[in-house]
Coordinates of C-alpha atoms in Angstrom, one line a residue:
Chain A
M438 CA 43.8 133.3 107.2
R439 CA 45.6 131.7 104.3
T440 CA 48.5 133.9 104.9
L441 CA 48.4 132.9 108.8
L442 CA 48.4 129.3 107.7
T443 CA 51.3 129.9 105.2
A444 CA 53.3 131.7 107.7
I445 CA 52.7 128.9 110.5
A446 CA 53.8 126.3 107.9
L447 CA 56.8 128.3 106.8
A448 CA 57.7 129.0 110.6
A449 CA 57.4 125.3 111.3
A450 CA 59.5 124.3 108.2
L451 CA 62.2 126.7 109.2
A452 CA 62.2 125.9 112.9
A453 CA 62.4 122.0 112.5
P454 CA 65.7 121.6 110.7
A455 CA 67.3 124.4 112.9
A456 CA 66.3 122.6 116.0
A457 CA 67.9 119.4 114.9
H458 CA 71.1 121.2 113.9
E459 CA 72.3 122.7 117.1
A460 CA 72.1 122.1 120.7
K461 CA 73.5 123.9 123.7
V462 CA 74.6 122.6 127.1
G463 CA 76.4 125.0 129.5
E464 CA 79.0 126.7 127.6
L465 CA 79.0 124.1 124.8
T466 CA 77.2 124.0 121.4
I467 CA 76.8 120.9 119.4
G468 CA 76.7 121.8 115.7
H469 CA 74.9 119.8 113.3
P470 CA 74.9 116.2 114.7
W471 CA 74.6 113.8 111.4
S472 CA 75.1 110.3 110.3
R473 CA 75.2 108.6 107.1
P474 CA 72.3 106.3 106.1
V475 CA 73.3 103.0 107.3
K476 CA 72.2 99.6 105.9
A477 CA 74.7 97.7 108.0
A478 CA 75.4 96.6 111.6
N479 CA 77.3 99.5 112.7
G480 CA 77.2 103.4 112.0
A481 CA 79.0 106.5 113.2
A482 CA 77.5 110.1 114.3
Y483 CA 79.6 113.0 113.7
M484 CA 79.2 116.9 114.9
S485 CA 81.1 119.9 115.9
I486 CA 81.4 120.6 119.7
S487 CA 82.4 124.3 120.5
N488 CA 83.2 125.6 123.9
A489 CA 82.8 129.2 124.7
G490 CA 83.9 128.8 128.2
S491 CA 87.3 129.3 129.6
E492 CA 87.6 125.9 131.1
P493 CA 88.3 122.7 128.9
D494 CA 85.6 120.0 128.8
R495 CA 85.5 116.3 127.9
L496 CA 82.8 114.3 126.1
I497 CA 83.0 111.1 128.0
A498 CA 80.1 109.1 126.9
A499 CA 77.3 108.7 124.4
S500 CA 74.3 106.7 124.3
T501 CA 71.3 106.0 122.0
D502 CA 68.2 103.6 121.5
V503 CA 69.2 102.7 118.2
A504 CA 72.1 100.8 118.9
E505 CA 72.9 98.1 121.1
R506 CA 76.3 99.8 122.3
T507 CA 77.8 103.3 121.8
E508 CA 81.4 104.2 121.9
L509 CA 83.8 107.0 121.4
H510 CA 86.3 106.0 118.5
T511 CA 89.1 107.5 116.4
H512 CA 90.8 106.3 113.4
L513 CA 94.6 105.9 113.1
I514 CA 95.9 105.8 109.6
D515 CA 99.6 104.8 109.5
A516 CA 102.5 105.6 107.0
D517 CA 101.6 102.4 105.1
G518 CA 98.0 103.5 104.8
V519 CA 96.6 100.9 107.3
A520 CA 93.4 102.3 109.0
R521 CA 92.9 101.2 112.7
M522 CA 89.8 102.1 114.4
R523 CA 90.3 102.4 118.4
P524 CA 88.1 103.4 121.1
V525 CA 89.0 106.4 123.0
Q526 CA 88.3 107.1 126.8
A527 CA 87.2 110.8 125.9
V528 CA 87.2 113.6 123.4
D529 CA 88.7 116.6 124.7
V530 CA 87.0 120.0 124.0
P531 CA 89.3 122.8 124.5
A532 CA 88.6 126.0 126.2
N533 CA 87.4 128.7 123.8
G534 CA 87.8 126.1 121.0
E535 CA 86.2 123.5 119.1
V536 CA 86.4 119.9 118.2
M537 CA 85.2 118.1 115.1
L538 CA 83.9 114.7 115.0
Q539 CA 84.1 114.0 111.2
P540 CA 84.6 111.2 108.9
G541 CA 88.0 109.5 109.0
G542 CA 88.6 110.7 112.4
L543 CA 86.8 110.9 115.8
H544 CA 83.3 109.7 115.8
V545 CA 80.6 108.4 118.0
M546 CA 80.5 104.5 116.8
L547 CA 77.0 103.0 117.1
I548 CA 77.4 99.4 117.4
G549 CA 74.7 96.9 116.8
L550 CA 72.2 99.0 115.2
R551 CA 68.6 97.9 116.1
E552 CA 67.2 99.4 112.7
Q553 CA 68.5 100.9 109.7
L554 CA 69.1 104.5 109.5
Q555 CA 67.1 105.9 106.9
P556 CA 67.8 108.9 104.8
D557 CA 66.2 112.1 106.1
S558 CA 65.0 110.8 109.3
E559 CA 66.7 111.6 112.9
F560 CA 67.4 109.7 116.2
P561 CA 68.2 111.0 119.5
L562 CA 71.8 110.8 121.0
T563 CA 72.5 111.6 124.6
L564 CA 75.9 112.9 125.3
T565 CA 77.7 113.2 128.7
F566 CA 80.2 115.8 129.1
E567 CA 82.6 115.9 132.2
R568 CA 81.6 119.6 133.2
A569 CA 78.7 120.7 131.2
G570 CA 76.7 117.5 132.0
T571 CA 74.3 115.8 129.7
V572 CA 72.4 116.8 126.6
T573 CA 70.3 115.0 124.1
V574 CA 70.7 115.9 120.4
E575 CA 68.9 115.0 117.3
V576 CA 71.1 113.3 114.7
A577 CA 70.2 113.9 111.2
V578 CA 70.5 110.9 108.8
E579 CA 71.6 112.3 105.3
M580 CA 73.7 111.3 102.6
K581 CA 76.1 114.6 102.3
P582 CA 78.6 115.1 99.5
S583 CA 81.8 113.8 100.7
H584 CA 83.5 117.2 100.6
D585 CA 80.8 118.3 102.9
G586 CA 81.6 116.0 105.6
M587 CA 84.9 117.4 106.5
D588 CA 83.9 120.9 107.1
G589 CA 81.0 121.0 109.3
E590 CA 78.7 123.0 107.1
H591 CA 75.2 122.5 107.3
A592 CA 73.6 120.5 104.3
S593 CA 70.2 121.1 103.6
H594 CA 67.8 118.1 103.4
Chain B
M963 CA 131.3 115.0 87.1
P964 CA 134.3 116.3 85.2
P965 CA 133.2 119.9 85.3
T966 CA 132.8 119.6 89.2
S967 CA 136.0 118.0 89.7
D968 CA 137.8 120.6 87.4
A969 CA 136.3 123.5 89.5
A970 CA 137.5 121.7 92.6
R971 CA 141.0 121.4 91.6
H972 CA 141.1 124.9 90.4
A973 CA 139.7 126.1 93.6
F974 CA 142.1 124.3 95.7
R975 CA 145.2 124.6 93.6
P976 CA 147.2 126.0 96.5
M977 CA 147.1 122.8 98.5
R978 CA 149.5 119.9 98.8
T979 CA 148.9 116.7 97.0
H980 CA 147.6 114.7 99.9
Q981 CA 145.2 117.5 101.1
K982 CA 144.1 117.6 97.5
A983 CA 143.5 113.9 97.5
L984 CA 141.5 114.3 100.8
V985 CA 139.4 117.1 99.2
L986 CA 138.7 115.0 96.0
A987 CA 137.8 112.0 98.2
A988 CA 135.3 114.3 100.1
V989 CA 133.9 115.5 96.7
A990 CA 133.6 112.0 95.2
A991 CA 131.9 110.8 98.6
L992 CA 129.4 113.6 98.1
L993 CA 128.8 113.0 94.7
A994 CA 128.4 109.3 95.2
S995 CA 125.9 110.2 98.1
L996 CA 123.7 112.6 95.6
W997 CA 124.2 109.9 93.0
V998 CA 122.1 107.6 95.3
A999 CA 119.9 110.5 96.8
L1000 CA 119.0 112.2 93.7
P1001 CA 117.1 109.5 91.7
A1002 CA 115.1 108.7 94.6
A1003 CA 114.0 112.6 95.1
L1004 CA 113.1 112.7 91.4
V1005 CA 111.0 109.7 91.4
P1006 CA 107.2 110.9 91.7
R1007 CA 105.7 109.9 94.9
I1008 CA 104.2 106.5 94.8
D1009 CA 101.6 105.8 97.4
V1010 CA 102.2 102.1 97.3
P1011 CA 105.7 100.8 98.1
V1012 CA 105.3 97.7 96.0
A1013 CA 103.2 99.6 93.2
A1014 CA 104.5 97.5 90.3
S1015 CA 103.2 94.1 92.0
V1016 CA 99.8 95.4 93.1
G1017 CA 97.1 93.5 91.6
G1018 CA 96.4 89.9 90.2
P1019 CA 94.1 87.1 89.9
F1020 CA 91.1 86.7 92.2
E1021 CA 88.2 84.3 92.5
L1022 CA 85.4 85.5 94.6
V1023 CA 81.5 85.7 94.7
D1024 CA 79.4 88.9 94.2
Q1025 CA 76.6 90.3 96.3
N1026 CA 74.0 88.2 93.9
G1027 CA 75.9 85.0 94.6
R1028 CA 77.7 84.7 91.4
A1029 CA 81.3 83.6 90.9
V1030 CA 83.5 86.5 89.7
T1031 CA 87.3 86.5 88.7
D1032 CA 89.5 89.2 87.6
R1033 CA 89.3 87.9 84.1
D1034 CA 85.7 89.1 84.0
F1035 CA 86.8 92.6 84.0
R1036 CA 89.6 92.6 81.2
G1037 CA 89.1 95.4 78.8
R1038 CA 87.6 97.6 81.5
P1039 CA 89.5 99.8 84.1
M1040 CA 88.8 98.7 87.6
L1041 CA 88.4 100.8 90.8
V1042 CA 89.1 98.6 93.7
Y1043 CA 88.6 99.0 97.5
F1044 CA 88.8 96.5 100.2
G1045 CA 86.9 97.2 103.3
Y1046 CA 84.0 95.7 105.4
T1047 CA 80.4 96.5 106.1
Y1048 CA 80.8 96.6 109.9
C1049 CA 83.2 99.5 109.3
P1050 CA 81.2 102.4 110.1
D1051 CA 83.5 105.4 109.0
I1052 CA 86.3 104.9 106.7
C1053 CA 84.8 102.4 104.3
P1054 CA 81.7 104.2 103.5
T1055 CA 83.6 107.6 103.5
T1056 CA 85.8 106.1 100.8
L1057 CA 83.1 104.2 98.8
Q1058 CA 81.0 107.3 98.7
V1059 CA 84.0 109.3 97.4
L1060 CA 84.6 106.6 94.8
S1061 CA 81.0 106.5 93.5
E1062 CA 80.8 110.5 93.4
A1063 CA 84.1 110.2 91.4
L1064 CA 82.4 107.7 88.8
A1065 CA 79.5 110.0 88.5
E1066 CA 81.5 112.9 88.1
A1067 CA 83.6 111.0 85.2
G1068 CA 80.3 110.0 83.6
A1069 CA 81.6 106.4 84.0
S1070 CA 79.0 103.8 83.9
A1071 CA 79.5 100.0 85.3
D1072 CA 80.0 99.0 81.5
D1073 CA 83.0 101.7 81.5
V1074 CA 84.6 101.1 84.8
A1075 CA 84.3 98.0 87.3
F1076 CA 83.8 99.4 90.6
L1077 CA 84.6 96.6 93.0
F1078 CA 84.4 96.5 96.9
V1079 CA 86.2 93.6 98.1
S1080 CA 85.3 92.4 102.0
V1081 CA 88.2 91.8 104.2
D1082 CA 85.6 90.4 106.7
P1083 CA 84.4 87.1 104.9
E1084 CA 83.1 85.6 108.1
R1085 CA 80.5 88.2 108.5
D1086 CA 80.0 89.8 104.9
T1087 CA 77.9 87.3 103.2
P1088 CA 76.4 88.2 99.8
E1089 CA 73.2 88.8 101.3
R1090 CA 74.6 91.4 103.7
L1091 CA 76.8 93.0 100.8
R1092 CA 73.6 93.3 98.7
E1093 CA 71.7 95.4 101.2
Y1094 CA 74.9 97.4 101.9
V1095 CA 75.8 98.5 98.3
T1096 CA 72.5 100.1 97.8
L1097 CA 73.5 103.1 99.9
F1098 CA 76.0 104.2 97.1
D1099 CA 75.2 105.6 93.8
P1100 CA 76.5 104.1 91.5
P1101 CA 76.9 101.1 93.7
P1102 CA 80.1 98.9 93.7
L1103 CA 80.0 95.2 93.0
A1104 CA 80.5 93.9 96.3
L1105 CA 82.8 90.7 96.5
T1106 CA 83.3 88.1 99.4
G1107 CA 84.4 84.5 99.3
S1108 CA 86.0 81.9 101.6
P1109 CA 88.4 83.1 103.8
E1110 CA 91.2 81.5 101.8
D1111 CA 89.9 83.1 98.7
V1112 CA 89.6 86.6 100.1
A1113 CA 93.2 86.2 101.5
A1114 CA 94.4 85.4 98.1
A1115 CA 92.8 88.5 96.6
A1116 CA 94.1 90.6 99.3
R1117 CA 97.6 89.2 98.8
A1118 CA 97.4 90.0 95.0
Y1119 CA 96.7 93.5 95.9
R1120 CA 99.4 93.8 98.8
V1121 CA 96.4 94.7 101.2
Y1122 CA 97.0 94.0 104.8
Y1123 CA 94.1 93.1 106.9
R1124 CA 93.7 91.9 110.6
Q1125 CA 90.9 91.4 112.9
H1126 CA 91.2 93.5 116.0
R1127 CA 89.5 92.8 119.4
E1128 CA 89.3 95.2 122.2
P1129 CA 89.9 93.3 125.6
G1130 CA 86.5 92.0 127.0
Q1131 CA 84.8 92.4 123.7
D1132 CA 83.2 89.8 121.7
D1133 CA 82.9 91.5 118.3
Y1134 CA 85.7 92.8 116.4
T1135 CA 86.9 95.5 113.9
V1136 CA 89.3 94.9 111.2
D1137 CA 92.4 96.8 110.6
H1138 CA 92.9 97.3 106.8
S1139 CA 94.9 98.9 104.0
A1140 CA 92.7 101.8 103.2
Y1141 CA 93.8 102.6 99.7
A1142 CA 91.7 102.5 96.5
Y1143 CA 93.3 101.2 93.4
L1144 CA 92.8 102.1 89.9
M1145 CA 93.7 99.3 87.4
D1146 CA 93.9 99.4 83.8
G1147 CA 91.9 97.3 81.3
D1148 CA 94.8 94.7 81.6
G1149 CA 94.5 94.6 85.3
R1150 CA 97.8 96.6 86.0
L1151 CA 98.0 99.4 88.5
V1152 CA 97.5 102.8 87.3
R1153 CA 97.7 104.3 90.5
S1154 CA 96.4 104.3 94.1
F1155 CA 94.5 106.8 96.3
R1156 CA 94.8 107.5 99.9
H1157 CA 92.0 107.8 102.2
G1158 CA 90.9 111.4 102.1
V1159 CA 91.2 111.8 98.3
E1160 CA 88.8 114.2 96.5
P1161 CA 86.4 112.8 94.2
A1162 CA 87.7 115.3 91.6
E1163 CA 91.2 113.6 91.7
V1164 CA 89.9 110.3 91.3
A1165 CA 87.5 111.3 88.6
A1166 CA 90.3 112.8 86.5
A1167 CA 92.5 109.6 86.9
V1168 CA 89.3 107.4 85.9
R1169 CA 88.6 109.8 82.8
E1170 CA 92.3 109.0 81.4
Q1171 CA 91.4 105.4 81.4
L1172 CA 88.2 105.7 79.2
P1173 CA 88.4 105.9 75.6
G1174 CA 88.7 109.6 74.5
P1175 CA 86.2 111.5 72.5
S1176 CA 86.5 110.7 68.8
S1177 CA 88.4 113.6 67.6

């Protein structure tokens, strides 16, 4: 009995983070959606989006209950080192390719957070793609080491 | 210069005088252009065009409401970053890199003054900053002030910032210089770091500013 309980507990422990770290819709795989903990008005969500299909797709909208407004943004840093954050209409997902939403570049901006994003929590984020349709992913709130943020590797919590 | 013109003369001996003069003029022009171009190429890359004049006095307020000036940090290196708390991406990314660098360098707040200066004084009150900085370990000392005092601090550090409103939106973001500055104990610029710098690079530069082990 104890073995069975241990096995169930172990399975649950293994399954939970895995579910949070990947989602599929059509030919698309959303890899490890995450956000920093936030104690401010605005936040950002990052993820990888890979496309196994032979047609390109586009992320055209995102929404979540934790923020008053959700927009797709990118950062432009010019030769003088001035950073300008600007909305984009869509994020292109190339056919048989991948796009990274990551610190310092493309991100889902969460504007007017209704609550602080606490470390080791999760929140749902609904993504709408032009072709693949809509999918809701669980965004993991975690303080990743900065060098981790760029490569899309899964961080353990 | 003489060896080059000797060689040129030798090589072009069969030419007539005015041709020789033309060639010499061309060589001289080439040398002159090198004279201008070469030193520029030899100078190490400086991240900020006006590096020598970055830094200077400021009078601001920290997240606990205390008045703070640049003179409070004399004798300690300063790691300075200008940003704002409504900035969801670039600012927390860089602040995280800087705090990781300080941790890696083993630098406490007594060793290095880690300063985050808001370029959004309208929204970044001390209360808001107090909450914000707890995300970082070690946390920066977060500074704000009147719009005039913040503008003066930014001018001293040659930091550009400007509010940006998308058409039809009430709220705004702030375009701003995304460099971090390492200043020495006398408040002079040691070097600047671009967005995207690795913590190890910042940590190495910070270590050089700390008193070495007694050996």
